[in-house]
Amino acid sequence: MTGVSTLSSGDSRIISSAAVEPADRGGRAAAALVAPMVAAACALLLHWGLPSRQSPLPTRLYPMLLAGLLAAAVVLAAVHRAWPRLRPWARHNAPLLAGGIGVLAAWDLITLKLALMPLPYFPGPDMVLVGMVDDRGMLLESAYHSLILLFTGYFAGVAAGLASGILIGWFRGVRYWGMPVLKVIGPIPATAYIPLVMALFSNAFVSGSALIAMAVWFPMTMLTASGVANVPVSYLDVARTLGAGRRYLIFRVAVPAAMPSIFLGLFMGLCTAFLTLIAAETVGVRAGLGWYLKWQQGYVEYAKVYAALIIMAAFFSGLMTLLFAVRDRVLGWQKGMIRW
Amino acid sequence: MSQLNGDATIDDGSSLSLSDVAKFYSSADGSRVHALHGFSLSVAAGEMVSLIGPSGCGKSTLLRLIAGLDRPESGALRVGDAPITDPSAERGLMFQDPNLFPWMSVRRNIQAGLVARGVLHRRRREVDEFLRLVGLEAFADHYPHQLSGGMAQRAALARALINHPKVLLLDEPLGALDQFTRMKMQDEVLRLWRARGTTMVLVTHDIDEAIYMSDRIVVVSPRPGRVEIVIDVALERPRLRNSQPFLKLRAEILDLLHFAGGGSDEAVESAAGRFRGRQS
């Protein structure tokens, strides 16, 4: 009897709170969804309403971008209304969109409108957009070259790091000789090898990818080895009583158990690979985003420098997101979600 | 069950004989700890033997030695006629912790032994049989962290059995389960034992479990571990947990363990003597 009464009182509390909350939450959701529209409208008014104090005078590209963002905000609100399943997604992204538009407007304000930052080093958003559109062929080609170089070096480094990491992690003898080598040469930044690599390989692509591979190899080896060496003995014992041989123990037990650690190595390797890629492209390689950056800097074309930086940001964060997606898929067996 | 024991030939690799086995461990300060000393025991093919005794008496060490995961300092371990040198799929081992591979689904865990021996393609059908046997068909694609303790232990049981081991070593496999699940699992293990004639060695802390399950109970003394006394459980199967003979045997073993745990040597001897008199 008491159980029933507690239950019903609990129910009524839930009902009453449910009656209050949706209005409040709905109001907040509406505000969140309207925010990007308001931000885009304000940015447009600001751009058209205030006189420009820098030359050249702005083109129509920046207003077109803002109009596009305004349209995106409207689409987001429509999605929120029409598609209940995407509602949390829309609600999550609306404030971020508004914030992004706010940053654009602030940038426009302190450069073109108020001329607080000196040209040619700090062009406004319109100039950067113009640079990006004018040089789109070159930028795409540079991004393509960077991607090829990055992938060649990264995958070579990952493969080498996995192999040496498994050997060092599993075999005592290899660990004895391998660890000192790793400890001595590992911490040297790969870019310090630029003179050596350039002397070894006459081909700039080969030397560039070798450099990236070296940069990736170290964290990959370190983290694979520690993951493999720290596999719980109980898993190995179980596998041995199931009739497992060495191959099974290494590739079906030790390596899968080391996967969380291996993914840490993949992330750290990707970060050092970006760093080394840009460094390699600014010295030897005559193509790619790093090279483009340096080249445009030489001509004091800062609008194009920023354009290249924006492309680079999109390109690198895209690859990171991809790796995160792969990790979430491969490590789906882990309890809970790892957050880093 | 004696029928089954009699039918099994001695040499088929399912009987165990341990003679004068000793095992040391080096502790942190460098001194040697005797885990086992002069341990001798024979287990007939198809027999179910329980090892009971206080913590740290080397029962788990003994199972690891039989499994081939560790080597003894001295003494001989044989399975059938062959000395035990390495782990083998013929001798399955189940721990208190199910130790399922967390990166494999339940199905992949259960078929691990077949994959490890490269026979999965021929025996894939059996995986479904074992899933059904332990009642986990609906959870075949779940990962271990999604299972309850009892389900995980059933999956571990299926994984240990899929190789059809001649000897199954059970290291407190049911110790972490609640009372109801444990009693159910005991019946489960007994059913499998009866159906397959697998030789089983069960380490347990639970005296009821030892009496309910085994043909013989081996009481192991601590530090160094050796056989204190062997008790034949001459109760008819299926056993009733609350029958008079069951409870009487239970009281006697409790009495014995009390002395074995903290009493003087004479007290242990006299209690053991009372037992031997009754058993013979």
Coordinates of C-alpha atoms in Angstrom, one line a residue:
Chain A
M1 CA 0.0 0.0 0.0
T2 CA 2.8 2.4 0.9
G3 CA 4.6 1.3 -2.1
V4 CA 1.7 2.3 -4.3
S5 CA 1.2 5.6 -2.7
T6 CA 4.9 6.5 -3.0
L7 CA 4.8 5.6 -6.6
S8 CA 1.7 7.7 -7.4
S9 CA 3.1 10.7 -5.5
G10 CA 6.4 10.3 -7.5
D11 CA 4.3 10.1 -10.7
S12 CA 2.4 13.3 -9.9
R13 CA 5.7 15.1 -9.3
I14 CA 7.0 14.0 -12.6
I15 CA 3.8 15.2 -14.3
S16 CA 3.9 18.6 -12.6
S17 CA 7.5 19.1 -13.4
A18 CA 6.8 18.0 -17.0
A19 CA 4.1 20.6 -17.2
V20 CA 6.5 23.4 -16.2
E21 CA 9.6 22.5 -18.0
P22 CA 8.7 22.2 -21.7
A23 CA 7.6 25.8 -22.0
D24 CA 10.8 27.0 -20.4
R25 CA 13.0 24.6 -22.5
G26 CA 10.9 25.4 -25.6
G27 CA 11.6 29.1 -25.0
R28 CA 15.3 28.5 -24.7
A29 CA 15.3 26.3 -27.8
A30 CA 13.5 29.0 -29.8
A31 CA 16.0 31.6 -28.6
A32 CA 18.9 29.3 -29.5
L33 CA 17.5 28.8 -33.0
V34 CA 16.7 32.5 -33.7
A35 CA 20.1 33.6 -32.5
P36 CA 22.0 32.7 -35.7
M37 CA 19.4 34.4 -37.9
V38 CA 19.7 37.5 -35.7
A39 CA 23.5 37.3 -35.8
A40 CA 23.6 37.0 -39.6
A41 CA 21.1 39.9 -40.0
C42 CA 23.2 42.1 -37.7
A43 CA 26.4 41.2 -39.5
L44 CA 24.8 42.2 -42.8
L45 CA 23.4 45.5 -41.4
L46 CA 26.8 46.3 -39.9
H47 CA 28.6 45.6 -43.2
W48 CA 26.2 47.7 -45.3
G49 CA 25.5 50.4 -42.8
L50 CA 29.0 51.4 -41.7
P51 CA 31.4 53.2 -44.1
S52 CA 34.4 51.2 -45.2
R53 CA 37.8 52.7 -44.2
Q54 CA 40.1 50.4 -46.1
S55 CA 40.8 50.0 -49.8
P56 CA 40.1 48.1 -52.0
L57 CA 36.3 48.5 -51.4
P58 CA 34.5 45.3 -50.5
T59 CA 33.0 43.0 -53.2
R60 CA 29.7 41.2 -52.9
L61 CA 31.3 37.9 -51.8
Y62 CA 31.2 38.6 -48.0
P63 CA 27.5 39.6 -48.1
M64 CA 26.8 36.5 -50.1
L65 CA 28.5 34.3 -47.5
L66 CA 26.5 36.0 -44.8
A67 CA 23.3 35.4 -46.8
G68 CA 24.3 31.8 -47.1
L69 CA 24.8 31.6 -43.3
L70 CA 21.4 33.2 -42.8
A71 CA 19.9 30.5 -45.1
A72 CA 21.7 27.9 -43.1
A73 CA 20.2 29.3 -39.9
V74 CA 16.7 29.1 -41.4
V75 CA 17.3 25.5 -42.6
L76 CA 18.5 24.6 -39.1
A77 CA 15.3 26.1 -37.6
A78 CA 13.2 24.2 -40.2
V79 CA 15.0 21.0 -39.4
H80 CA 14.3 21.5 -35.7
R81 CA 10.6 22.0 -36.4
A82 CA 10.1 19.2 -38.9
W83 CA 12.5 16.5 -37.8
P84 CA 12.2 15.5 -34.2
R85 CA 15.1 13.1 -34.4
L86 CA 17.5 15.8 -35.4
R87 CA 16.2 18.2 -32.9
P88 CA 19.1 17.8 -30.3
W89 CA 21.6 18.2 -33.2
A90 CA 20.0 21.4 -34.4
R91 CA 19.7 22.8 -30.9
H92 CA 23.3 21.9 -30.2
N93 CA 24.7 23.6 -33.4
A94 CA 22.5 26.7 -33.5
P95 CA 24.5 28.7 -30.8
L96 CA 27.8 27.6 -32.4
L97 CA 26.6 28.9 -35.8
A98 CA 25.6 32.2 -34.2
G99 CA 29.0 32.4 -32.5
G100 CA 30.8 31.8 -35.8
I101 CA 28.8 34.6 -37.5
G102 CA 29.6 36.9 -34.5
V103 CA 33.3 36.3 -35.0
L104 CA 33.0 37.1 -38.7
A105 CA 31.2 40.4 -37.9
A106 CA 33.8 41.3 -35.3
W107 CA 36.5 40.6 -37.8
D108 CA 34.8 42.8 -40.4
L109 CA 34.4 45.5 -37.8
I110 CA 38.0 45.8 -36.7
T111 CA 39.5 45.5 -40.1
L112 CA 37.4 47.0 -42.9
K113 CA 35.1 49.2 -40.9
L114 CA 37.3 50.6 -38.1
A115 CA 40.7 50.0 -39.7
L116 CA 42.1 49.1 -36.3
M117 CA 44.6 46.5 -37.8
P118 CA 47.2 47.5 -40.4
L119 CA 47.0 46.3 -44.0
P120 CA 48.5 44.3 -45.8
Y121 CA 48.9 42.0 -42.8
F122 CA 45.4 41.9 -41.5
P123 CA 42.9 41.9 -44.4
G124 CA 39.1 41.7 -43.7
P125 CA 36.9 38.7 -44.3
D126 CA 35.9 40.0 -47.8
M127 CA 39.5 40.2 -49.0
V128 CA 40.3 36.8 -47.7
L129 CA 37.2 35.4 -49.5
V130 CA 38.2 37.1 -52.7
G131 CA 41.7 35.6 -52.3
M132 CA 40.3 32.2 -51.8
V133 CA 37.9 32.4 -54.8
D134 CA 40.6 33.9 -57.1
D135 CA 43.2 31.3 -56.3
R136 CA 40.8 28.3 -55.8
G137 CA 42.6 26.2 -58.4
M138 CA 46.0 26.6 -56.8
L139 CA 44.6 26.1 -53.3
L140 CA 42.8 22.9 -54.3
E141 CA 45.9 21.6 -56.0
S142 CA 48.0 22.5 -53.0
A143 CA 45.6 20.7 -50.7
Y144 CA 45.7 17.7 -52.9
H145 CA 49.5 17.6 -52.9
S146 CA 49.5 18.0 -49.1
L147 CA 47.0 15.2 -48.7
I148 CA 49.1 12.8 -50.8
L149 CA 52.3 13.6 -49.0
L150 CA 50.6 13.4 -45.6
F151 CA 49.0 10.1 -46.3
T152 CA 52.1 8.5 -47.7
G153 CA 54.2 9.6 -44.7
Y154 CA 51.5 8.9 -42.1
F155 CA 50.6 5.4 -43.3
A156 CA 54.3 4.4 -43.7
G157 CA 55.0 5.7 -40.2
V158 CA 51.9 4.0 -38.7
A159 CA 52.9 0.6 -40.4
A160 CA 56.5 0.9 -39.2
G161 CA 55.4 2.0 -35.7
L162 CA 52.9 -0.8 -35.4
A163 CA 55.5 -3.4 -36.4
S164 CA 58.2 -2.1 -34.2
G165 CA 55.8 -1.5 -31.3
I166 CA 54.4 -5.0 -31.4
L167 CA 58.0 -6.5 -31.6
I168 CA 59.2 -4.3 -28.7
G169 CA 56.1 -4.9 -26.7
W170 CA 56.0 -8.7 -27.1
F171 CA 59.6 -9.9 -27.3
R172 CA 61.8 -9.4 -24.3
G173 CA 65.0 -9.5 -26.4
V174 CA 63.7 -6.9 -28.9
R175 CA 62.7 -4.7 -26.0
Y176 CA 66.2 -4.9 -24.4
W177 CA 67.8 -3.5 -27.6
G178 CA 64.9 -1.5 -28.9
M179 CA 64.0 0.6 -25.9
P180 CA 67.4 2.4 -25.5
V181 CA 67.3 3.2 -29.2
L182 CA 63.8 4.5 -28.9
K183 CA 64.6 6.6 -25.8
V184 CA 67.6 8.2 -27.5
I185 CA 66.4 9.0 -31.0
G186 CA 62.6 9.2 -30.3
P187 CA 62.4 12.6 -28.7
I188 CA 64.3 14.4 -31.4
P189 CA 61.7 16.4 -33.4
A190 CA 61.5 14.9 -36.9
T191 CA 62.1 18.4 -38.4
A192 CA 65.6 18.3 -37.0
Y193 CA 66.4 15.6 -39.5
I194 CA 65.7 17.8 -42.4
P195 CA 69.4 18.2 -43.4
L196 CA 70.0 14.5 -43.1
V197 CA 66.9 13.5 -45.0
M198 CA 67.6 16.0 -47.8
A199 CA 71.1 14.5 -48.1
L200 CA 69.7 10.9 -48.2
F201 CA 67.0 11.4 -50.7
S202 CA 67.2 13.6 -53.8
N203 CA 63.5 13.4 -54.4
A204 CA 61.6 16.0 -52.4
F205 CA 58.5 13.9 -52.1
V206 CA 60.4 10.9 -50.8
S207 CA 62.3 13.0 -48.3
G208 CA 59.1 14.8 -47.2
S209 CA 57.2 11.6 -46.6
A210 CA 60.2 10.0 -44.9
L211 CA 60.3 12.9 -42.5
I212 CA 56.6 12.6 -41.7
A213 CA 56.9 8.8 -41.3
M214 CA 59.7 9.3 -38.8
A215 CA 57.6 11.8 -36.9
V216 CA 54.7 9.4 -36.7
W217 CA 56.8 6.3 -36.0
F218 CA 57.9 7.4 -32.6
P219 CA 54.6 7.9 -30.7
M220 CA 53.2 5.0 -32.6
T221 CA 55.9 2.6 -31.5
M222 CA 55.9 3.9 -27.9
L223 CA 52.2 3.6 -27.4
T224 CA 51.8 0.3 -29.3
A225 CA 54.7 -1.2 -27.3
S226 CA 53.3 -0.1 -24.0
G227 CA 49.8 -1.3 -24.9
V228 CA 51.1 -4.8 -26.0
A229 CA 53.4 -5.1 -23.0
N230 CA 50.6 -4.3 -20.6
V231 CA 48.0 -6.8 -21.8
P232 CA 46.4 -8.4 -18.8
V233 CA 48.1 -11.7 -18.2
S234 CA 44.7 -13.4 -17.5
Y235 CA 43.7 -12.8 -21.1
L236 CA 46.8 -14.5 -22.3
D237 CA 46.4 -17.4 -19.9
V238 CA 42.8 -18.0 -21.0
A239 CA 43.9 -18.0 -24.6
R240 CA 46.7 -20.4 -24.0
T241 CA 44.3 -22.9 -22.3
L242 CA 42.1 -22.6 -25.3
G243 CA 44.9 -23.9 -27.5
A244 CA 46.2 -20.5 -28.8
G245 CA 49.6 -20.4 -30.5
R246 CA 51.9 -17.3 -30.6
R247 CA 50.2 -15.8 -33.6
Y248 CA 46.8 -15.9 -32.0
L249 CA 48.2 -14.5 -28.7
I250 CA 49.8 -11.6 -30.5
F251 CA 47.2 -10.7 -33.2
R252 CA 44.0 -11.8 -31.6
V253 CA 44.7 -11.0 -27.9
A254 CA 47.6 -8.6 -27.4
V255 CA 46.9 -6.3 -30.3
P256 CA 43.1 -5.9 -29.8
A257 CA 43.7 -5.4 -26.0
A258 CA 46.3 -2.7 -26.9
M259 CA 43.9 -0.9 -29.2
P260 CA 43.0 2.0 -26.9
S261 CA 46.7 2.7 -26.5
I262 CA 47.3 2.3 -30.2
F263 CA 44.6 4.9 -31.0
L264 CA 46.3 7.3 -28.7
G265 CA 49.4 6.7 -30.8
L266 CA 47.5 7.3 -34.0
F267 CA 46.2 10.7 -32.7
M268 CA 49.6 11.9 -31.5
G269 CA 51.1 10.7 -34.7
L270 CA 48.5 12.6 -36.8
C271 CA 49.3 15.8 -34.8
T272 CA 53.1 15.5 -35.4
A273 CA 52.4 14.6 -39.0
F274 CA 50.6 17.9 -39.6
L275 CA 53.5 19.8 -38.0
T276 CA 56.1 18.0 -40.0
L277 CA 54.1 18.2 -43.2
I278 CA 54.0 22.0 -43.1
A279 CA 57.7 22.2 -42.1
A280 CA 58.7 19.8 -44.9
E281 CA 56.7 21.8 -47.5
T282 CA 58.3 25.1 -46.5
V283 CA 61.8 23.8 -47.0
G284 CA 62.2 21.1 -49.7
V285 CA 58.8 20.2 -51.3
R286 CA 57.7 22.6 -54.0
A287 CA 53.9 21.9 -53.7
G288 CA 51.3 21.8 -51.0
L289 CA 49.6 24.1 -48.5
G290 CA 52.8 24.8 -46.5
W291 CA 54.6 25.8 -49.7
Y292 CA 51.7 27.9 -50.9
L293 CA 51.7 29.7 -47.5
K294 CA 55.4 30.6 -47.7
W295 CA 55.1 31.6 -51.4
Q296 CA 52.2 34.0 -50.8
Q297 CA 54.0 35.4 -47.8
G298 CA 56.8 36.2 -50.1
Y299 CA 54.5 38.3 -52.3
V300 CA 52.9 39.9 -49.1
E301 CA 49.6 38.4 -50.3
Y302 CA 48.2 38.0 -46.8
A303 CA 44.6 37.5 -47.9
K304 CA 45.8 34.3 -49.6
V305 CA 47.9 33.3 -46.6
Y306 CA 44.7 33.4 -44.5
A307 CA 42.8 31.6 -47.2
A308 CA 45.4 28.8 -47.1
L309 CA 45.2 28.8 -43.3
I310 CA 41.4 28.4 -43.4
I311 CA 41.7 25.5 -46.0
M312 CA 44.3 23.9 -43.7
A313 CA 42.1 24.2 -40.7
A314 CA 39.2 22.5 -42.5
F315 CA 41.5 19.8 -43.9
F316 CA 43.2 18.9 -40.7
S317 CA 40.1 19.0 -38.5
G318 CA 38.3 16.9 -41.1
L319 CA 41.0 14.3 -40.8
M320 CA 40.9 14.4 -37.0
T321 CA 37.1 13.9 -37.1
L322 CA 37.5 11.0 -39.4
L323 CA 40.0 9.4 -37.0
F324 CA 37.6 9.9 -34.1
A325 CA 34.9 8.2 -36.1
V326 CA 37.1 5.3 -36.8
R327 CA 38.1 5.0 -33.2
D328 CA 34.5 5.1 -31.9
R329 CA 33.7 2.3 -34.3
V330 CA 36.7 0.1 -33.6
L331 CA 36.6 0.7 -29.8
G332 CA 32.8 0.2 -29.6
W333 CA 33.4 -2.7 -27.2
Q334 CA 34.8 -0.5 -24.5
K335 CA 32.6 0.1 -21.4
G336 CA 31.1 3.6 -21.5
M337 CA 32.7 6.2 -23.8
I338 CA 36.2 7.4 -23.6
R339 CA 36.5 11.1 -23.7
W340 CA 39.6 12.8 -24.8
Chain B
M1 CA 28.6 -42.3 -12.2
S2 CA 30.9 -45.2 -11.2
Q3 CA 29.6 -46.9 -14.3
L4 CA 31.1 -44.0 -16.4
N5 CA 34.3 -44.1 -14.5
G6 CA 34.7 -47.7 -15.1
D7 CA 34.1 -47.4 -18.8
A8 CA 36.7 -44.8 -19.3
T9 CA 40.0 -46.2 -20.3
I10 CA 42.9 -45.0 -18.1
D11 CA 45.1 -43.8 -21.0
D12 CA 42.7 -41.6 -22.9
G13 CA 44.3 -38.5 -21.4
S14 CA 41.5 -37.7 -19.0
S15 CA 42.9 -39.0 -15.7
L16 CA 45.3 -36.9 -13.7
S17 CA 48.1 -37.9 -11.4
L18 CA 50.1 -35.5 -9.4
S19 CA 53.0 -36.8 -7.3
D20 CA 55.1 -34.9 -4.8
V21 CA 54.5 -31.6 -6.5
A22 CA 56.3 -28.5 -5.1
K23 CA 56.0 -24.9 -6.1
F24 CA 57.7 -21.8 -4.7
Y25 CA 57.1 -18.2 -5.2
S26 CA 59.7 -15.5 -4.5
S27 CA 58.1 -12.8 -2.4
A28 CA 59.0 -9.1 -2.6
D29 CA 61.7 -9.3 0.1
G30 CA 63.4 -12.1 -1.8
S31 CA 62.4 -14.9 0.5
R32 CA 60.8 -18.0 -1.0
V33 CA 57.2 -18.8 -0.2
H34 CA 56.1 -22.4 -0.4
A35 CA 52.9 -22.5 -2.3
L36 CA 52.8 -26.3 -2.5
H37 CA 54.9 -29.0 -1.0
G38 CA 54.7 -32.7 -1.5
F39 CA 51.3 -32.5 -3.1
S40 CA 50.1 -35.9 -4.4
L41 CA 46.7 -36.7 -5.8
S42 CA 45.1 -38.9 -8.4
V43 CA 42.0 -38.0 -10.2
A44 CA 40.2 -40.8 -12.2
A45 CA 38.9 -40.2 -15.7
G46 CA 35.4 -38.7 -15.5
E47 CA 35.7 -37.9 -11.8
M48 CA 34.6 -34.7 -10.1
V49 CA 37.0 -33.6 -7.4
S50 CA 36.7 -30.5 -5.2
L51 CA 39.6 -28.8 -3.5
I52 CA 38.7 -26.9 -0.4
G53 CA 40.9 -25.1 2.1
P54 CA 41.7 -21.7 3.5
S55 CA 42.8 -18.8 1.2
G56 CA 46.4 -19.0 0.2
C57 CA 46.7 -22.8 0.5
G58 CA 47.9 -23.1 -3.1
K59 CA 44.7 -24.4 -4.7
S60 CA 44.8 -21.9 -7.5
T61 CA 48.5 -22.6 -8.0
L62 CA 47.7 -26.2 -8.3
L63 CA 45.2 -25.6 -11.1
R64 CA 47.6 -23.4 -12.9
L65 CA 50.2 -26.2 -12.8
I66 CA 47.6 -28.8 -14.1
A67 CA 46.6 -26.4 -16.8
G68 CA 50.3 -26.1 -17.8
L69 CA 50.5 -22.3 -17.3
D70 CA 53.2 -22.7 -14.6
R71 CA 55.9 -25.3 -14.1
P72 CA 56.5 -27.0 -10.7
E73 CA 59.9 -26.8 -8.9
S74 CA 59.8 -30.5 -8.4
G75 CA 57.4 -33.5 -8.7
A76 CA 55.5 -34.9 -11.6
L77 CA 52.2 -34.0 -13.2
R78 CA 50.7 -36.3 -15.7
V79 CA 47.5 -36.3 -17.7
G80 CA 46.9 -39.9 -18.8
D81 CA 50.4 -41.1 -19.5
A82 CA 51.8 -37.9 -20.7
P83 CA 53.7 -35.4 -18.5
I84 CA 52.2 -31.9 -18.5
T85 CA 54.5 -29.4 -20.0
D86 CA 52.4 -26.7 -21.7
P87 CA 48.9 -25.5 -21.8
S88 CA 46.6 -27.5 -24.0
A89 CA 43.1 -27.3 -25.4
E90 CA 42.6 -30.7 -23.7
R91 CA 42.7 -29.0 -20.3
G92 CA 40.2 -26.2 -20.1
L93 CA 40.4 -23.6 -17.3
M94 CA 37.7 -21.4 -15.9
F95 CA 38.5 -18.6 -13.5
Q96 CA 36.4 -16.8 -10.9
D97 CA 36.6 -13.7 -13.1
P98 CA 35.0 -14.8 -16.4
N99 CA 37.9 -13.1 -18.2
L100 CA 35.9 -12.8 -21.4
F101 CA 37.8 -10.9 -24.1
P102 CA 36.1 -7.5 -23.9
W103 CA 36.7 -6.7 -27.6
M104 CA 34.9 -9.8 -28.8
S105 CA 31.1 -10.4 -28.9
V106 CA 29.8 -13.3 -26.9
R107 CA 29.8 -15.4 -30.1
R108 CA 33.4 -14.6 -30.9
N109 CA 34.4 -15.3 -27.3
I110 CA 32.8 -18.7 -27.4
Q111 CA 34.3 -19.6 -30.7
A112 CA 37.8 -18.4 -29.7
G113 CA 39.0 -21.9 -29.0
L114 CA 38.0 -23.0 -32.4
V115 CA 39.6 -20.1 -34.1
A116 CA 42.8 -20.5 -32.1
R117 CA 43.1 -24.1 -33.3
G118 CA 42.1 -23.3 -36.8
V119 CA 39.0 -25.5 -36.9
L120 CA 36.2 -22.9 -36.9
H121 CA 35.3 -23.6 -40.6
R122 CA 34.6 -27.2 -39.8
R123 CA 32.7 -26.7 -36.5
R124 CA 30.9 -23.4 -36.9
R125 CA 27.6 -25.2 -36.2
E126 CA 28.8 -26.1 -32.7
V127 CA 29.0 -22.4 -31.7
D128 CA 25.3 -22.1 -32.0
E129 CA 24.8 -25.3 -30.0
F130 CA 26.9 -23.9 -27.2
L131 CA 25.2 -20.6 -27.3
R132 CA 21.9 -22.5 -26.9
L133 CA 23.4 -24.7 -24.2
V134 CA 24.2 -21.8 -21.9
G135 CA 21.1 -19.9 -22.9
L136 CA 22.8 -16.9 -24.6
E137 CA 21.4 -17.2 -28.2
A138 CA 19.8 -13.8 -27.8
F139 CA 23.0 -12.2 -26.6
A140 CA 25.3 -13.6 -29.2
D141 CA 26.2 -10.2 -30.6
H142 CA 26.4 -8.5 -27.2
Y143 CA 29.8 -7.4 -25.8
P144 CA 30.9 -8.7 -22.4
H145 CA 30.3 -5.4 -20.6
Q146 CA 26.6 -5.6 -21.6
L147 CA 26.2 -9.0 -19.7
S148 CA 25.3 -9.7 -16.1
G149 CA 27.8 -11.6 -14.0
G150 CA 25.9 -14.9 -14.4
M151 CA 25.6 -14.5 -18.2
A152 CA 29.3 -13.7 -18.4
Q153 CA 30.2 -16.8 -16.4
R154 CA 27.9 -18.9 -18.6
A155 CA 29.7 -17.5 -21.7
A156 CA 33.0 -18.4 -20.1
L157 CA 31.8 -21.9 -19.5
A158 CA 30.7 -22.3 -23.1
R159 CA 34.1 -21.0 -24.2
A160 CA 35.9 -23.5 -22.0
L161 CA 33.8 -26.4 -23.2
I162 CA 33.8 -25.8 -27.0
N163 CA 37.2 -27.5 -27.3
H164 CA 35.7 -30.6 -25.7
P165 CA 38.5 -30.7 -23.1
K166 CA 39.0 -34.0 -21.4
V167 CA 39.8 -32.2 -18.1
L168 CA 38.0 -29.0 -17.0
L169 CA 39.7 -27.0 -14.2
L170 CA 37.3 -24.7 -12.3
D171 CA 38.9 -22.1 -10.1
E172 CA 36.0 -20.8 -8.0
P173 CA 34.1 -20.2 -11.1
L174 CA 30.8 -19.5 -9.3
G175 CA 32.3 -17.6 -6.3
A176 CA 31.3 -14.2 -7.5
L177 CA 27.7 -15.1 -8.3
D178 CA 24.6 -14.6 -6.1
Q179 CA 23.2 -17.6 -4.4
F180 CA 20.4 -18.3 -6.9
T181 CA 22.5 -18.0 -10.0
R182 CA 25.2 -20.1 -8.3
M183 CA 22.8 -23.0 -7.6
K184 CA 21.5 -22.9 -11.1
M185 CA 25.0 -22.9 -12.5
Q186 CA 26.0 -25.8 -10.3
D187 CA 23.2 -27.9 -11.9
E188 CA 24.3 -26.6 -15.2
V189 CA 27.9 -27.8 -14.7
L190 CA 26.7 -31.1 -13.3
R191 CA 24.5 -31.7 -16.3
L192 CA 27.4 -31.1 -18.7
W193 CA 29.7 -33.2 -16.6
R194 CA 27.3 -36.1 -16.7
A195 CA 26.6 -35.7 -20.4
R196 CA 30.3 -35.6 -21.4
G197 CA 32.2 -37.5 -18.7
T198 CA 34.7 -34.7 -18.5
T199 CA 37.1 -35.0 -15.6
M200 CA 36.6 -32.0 -13.4
V201 CA 38.7 -30.4 -10.7
L202 CA 36.8 -27.7 -8.8
V203 CA 38.4 -25.2 -6.4
T204 CA 35.8 -23.7 -4.1
H205 CA 35.4 -21.9 -0.8
D206 CA 31.8 -23.1 -0.5
I207 CA 31.5 -26.4 1.4
D208 CA 27.9 -26.9 0.2
E209 CA 29.0 -26.6 -3.3
A210 CA 31.8 -29.1 -2.8
I211 CA 29.4 -31.6 -1.2
Y212 CA 26.7 -31.0 -3.8
M213 CA 29.0 -31.4 -6.8
S214 CA 31.9 -33.8 -6.2
D215 CA 32.7 -37.4 -5.9
R216 CA 35.6 -36.6 -3.6
I217 CA 36.5 -33.6 -1.6
V218 CA 40.2 -32.9 -1.0
V219 CA 40.9 -30.7 2.0
V220 CA 44.1 -28.8 1.4
S221 CA 46.2 -27.4 4.3
P222 CA 47.9 -24.0 4.0
R223 CA 51.5 -22.9 3.6
P224 CA 52.8 -25.1 2.1
G225 CA 49.7 -26.6 0.5
R226 CA 49.4 -30.3 0.7
V227 CA 46.6 -32.9 0.9
E228 CA 45.2 -32.8 4.5
I229 CA 42.5 -35.4 3.9
V230 CA 40.4 -36.8 1.1
I231 CA 36.7 -37.3 1.8
D232 CA 34.5 -39.6 -0.4
V233 CA 31.1 -38.1 -0.9
A234 CA 29.0 -41.3 -1.0
L235 CA 25.7 -39.5 -1.5
E236 CA 23.3 -40.4 -4.3
R237 CA 22.8 -38.1 -7.1
P238 CA 20.9 -35.9 -7.6
R239 CA 21.8 -34.7 -4.1
L240 CA 19.4 -32.8 -1.9
R241 CA 20.9 -29.9 -0.2
N242 CA 18.8 -30.2 2.9
S243 CA 18.9 -34.0 3.3
Q244 CA 20.1 -35.5 6.6
P245 CA 23.3 -37.1 5.2
F246 CA 24.1 -33.9 3.3
L247 CA 23.8 -31.8 6.4
K248 CA 25.7 -34.3 8.5
L249 CA 28.6 -34.4 6.1
R250 CA 28.6 -30.6 6.0
A251 CA 28.8 -30.3 9.8
E252 CA 31.7 -32.8 9.9
I253 CA 33.7 -30.9 7.3
L254 CA 33.1 -27.6 9.0
D255 CA 34.3 -29.2 12.2
L256 CA 37.4 -30.4 10.4
L257 CA 38.1 -27.1 8.7
H258 CA 37.9 -25.3 12.0
F259 CA 40.7 -27.4 13.4
A260 CA 42.6 -27.3 10.1
G261 CA 42.4 -23.6 10.1
G262 CA 43.6 -22.7 13.6
G263 CA 43.9 -25.7 15.9
S264 CA 47.0 -27.5 17.1
D265 CA 48.5 -30.3 15.0
E266 CA 47.1 -33.0 17.4
A267 CA 43.6 -31.5 17.1
V268 CA 43.8 -31.6 13.3
E269 CA 45.1 -35.2 13.5
S270 CA 42.4 -36.4 15.8
A271 CA 39.7 -34.8 13.7
A272 CA 41.2 -36.2 10.6
G273 CA 41.4 -39.6 12.3
R274 CA 37.7 -39.5 13.1
F275 CA 37.1 -39.0 9.5
R276 CA 39.3 -41.7 8.2
G277 CA 37.6 -44.1 10.6
R278 CA 34.2 -43.2 9.2
Q279 CA 35.2 -43.2 5.6
S280 CA 36.9 -46.6 5.5

